[in-house]
Tab-separated table of C-alpha atoms in Angstrom:
chain	number	residue	atom	x	y	z
A	1033	UNK	CA	-10.911	14.246	6.093
A	1034	UNK	CA	-11.665	11.449	8.563
A	1035	UNK	CA	-8.501	9.913	9.972
A	1036	UNK	CA	-8.134	6.861	12.181
A	1037	UNK	CA	-7.891	7.598	15.905
A	1038	UNK	CA	-4.516	5.861	16.141
A	1039	UNK	CA	-3.097	8.057	13.390
A	1040	UNK	CA	-4.322	11.219	15.130
A	1041	UNK	CA	-2.787	10.274	18.486
A	1042	UNK	CA	0.534	9.106	17.035
A	1043	UNK	CA	0.075	5.531	18.255
A	1044	UNK	CA	1.845	2.896	16.127
A	1045	UNK	CA	-1.404	1.836	14.434
A	1046	UNK	CA	-3.865	-0.929	15.117
A	1047	UNK	CA	-2.154	-4.304	15.504
A	1048	UNK	CA	-3.220	-6.784	12.801
A	1049	UNK	CA	-3.320	-10.588	12.747
A	1050	UNK	CA	0.096	-10.822	10.979
A	1051	UNK	CA	2.094	-8.999	13.647
A	1052	UNK	CA	2.076	-5.645	11.837
A	1053	UNK	CA	-0.025	-2.531	12.075
A	1054	UNK	CA	-2.867	-1.009	10.100
A	1055	UNK	CA	-3.473	2.694	9.391
A	1056	UNK	CA	-6.305	4.184	7.375
A	1057	UNK	CA	-7.940	7.384	6.292
A	1058	UNK	CA	-10.767	8.403	4.000
A	1059	UNK	CA	-12.560	11.376	2.629
A	1060	UNK	CA	-15.178	11.980	-0.074
A	1061	UNK	CA	-12.643	11.258	-2.851
A	1062	UNK	CA	-10.826	8.141	-1.606
A	1063	UNK	CA	-10.287	5.539	1.063
A	1064	UNK	CA	-6.805	4.277	1.926
A	1065	UNK	CA	-5.572	1.373	4.094
A	1066	UNK	CA	-1.908	0.939	4.905
A	1067	UNK	CA	-0.590	-2.319	6.401
A	1068	UNK	CA	2.994	-2.263	7.732
A	1069	UNK	CA	5.093	-5.181	8.925
A	1070	UNK	CA	8.752	-5.539	9.938
A	1071	UNK	CA	11.044	-6.253	6.961
A	1072	UNK	CA	12.133	-9.897	6.584
A	1073	UNK	CA	14.663	-9.949	3.654
A	1074	UNK	CA	14.934	-13.758	3.728
A	1075	UNK	CA	11.223	-14.032	2.935
A	1076	UNK	CA	11.385	-13.262	-0.803
A	1077	UNK	CA	10.078	-10.033	-2.233
A	1078	UNK	CA	7.169	-9.862	0.216
A	1079	UNK	CA	9.777	-9.549	2.974
A	1080	UNK	CA	11.488	-6.752	1.082
A	1081	UNK	CA	8.208	-4.880	0.688
A	1082	UNK	CA	6.782	-4.949	4.202
A	1083	UNK	CA	3.968	-2.462	3.579
A	1084	UNK	CA	0.799	-2.837	1.537
A	1085	UNK	CA	-1.256	0.158	0.467
A	1086	UNK	CA	-4.796	-0.275	-0.767
A	1087	UNK	CA	-6.458	2.807	-2.200
A	1088	UNK	CA	-10.020	2.948	-3.445
A	1089	UNK	CA	-11.547	5.822	-5.327
A	1090	UNK	CA	-14.863	7.294	-4.238
A	1091	UNK	CA	-14.890	9.806	-7.067
A	1092	UNK	CA	-15.031	9.682	-10.845
A	1093	UNK	CA	-11.405	8.604	-10.954
A	1094	UNK	CA	-11.014	4.881	-11.544
A	1095	UNK	CA	-9.092	2.843	-8.972
A	1096	UNK	CA	-6.515	1.741	-11.579
A	1097	UNK	CA	-5.868	5.391	-12.604
A	1098	UNK	CA	-5.288	6.407	-9.029
A	1099	UNK	CA	-3.004	3.401	-8.451
A	1100	UNK	CA	-0.953	4.133	-11.587
A	1101	UNK	CA	-0.339	7.739	-10.507
A	1102	UNK	CA	0.555	6.727	-6.933
A	1103	UNK	CA	2.938	4.010	-8.173
A	1104	UNK	CA	4.662	6.424	-10.580
A	1105	UNK	CA	5.107	9.089	-7.945
A	1106	UNK	CA	6.554	6.627	-5.375
A	1107	UNK	CA	8.833	5.081	-8.003
A	1108	UNK	CA	10.206	8.503	-8.953
A	1109	UNK	CA	11.328	9.042	-5.369
A	1110	UNK	CA	13.683	6.086	-5.748
A	1111	UNK	CA	13.411	5.244	-2.026
A	1112	UNK	CA	10.995	2.354	-2.073
A	1113	UNK	CA	10.745	-1.134	-3.603
A	1114	UNK	CA	7.290	-1.350	-5.194
A	1115	UNK	CA	5.168	-4.147	-6.545
A	1116	UNK	CA	1.776	-3.461	-8.160
A	1117	UNK	CA	-0.829	-6.228	-8.297
A	1118	UNK	CA	-3.933	-6.678	-10.454
A	1119	UNK	CA	-7.191	-7.427	-8.627
A	1120	UNK	CA	-6.555	-11.083	-9.467
A	1121	UNK	CA	-3.382	-11.076	-7.360
A	1122	UNK	CA	-0.988	-11.215	-10.337
A	1123	UNK	CA	2.005	-8.854	-10.096
A	1124	UNK	CA	1.832	-6.428	-13.047
A	1125	UNK	CA	4.754	-4.058	-12.334
A	1126	UNK	CA	7.734	-3.720	-9.994
A	1127	UNK	CA	10.694	-1.450	-9.707
A	1128	UNK	CA	12.994	-4.390	-8.846
A	1129	UNK	CA	13.378	-8.009	-9.976
A	1130	UNK	CA	10.788	-10.078	-8.156
A	1131	UNK	CA	11.896	-13.358	-9.810
A	1132	UNK	CA	9.673	-16.223	-10.783
A	1133	UNK	CA	8.871	-17.599	-7.302
A	1134	UNK	CA	6.473	-14.947	-6.106
């Protein structure tokens, strides 16, 4: 598995343009990017979900199948607020009320 240098050294990630950090890893089956920002609860549900995970399949598994399994496993933990988006940017599932002003 190839892992980002910052992940291997324990650094806080690569700073991104939004004031957060980016981590990534990939192997022959998948590629994953994780973007993390500080929580800002007054900023709607995006402030309550300060991390974005983008996983792409490099195997026979479709991206949506991998995303569904990952979402279900994280939701079962009961520790995280999750929002899943379609490729079009439309929210398609959440484990909390995101309201109408997303």
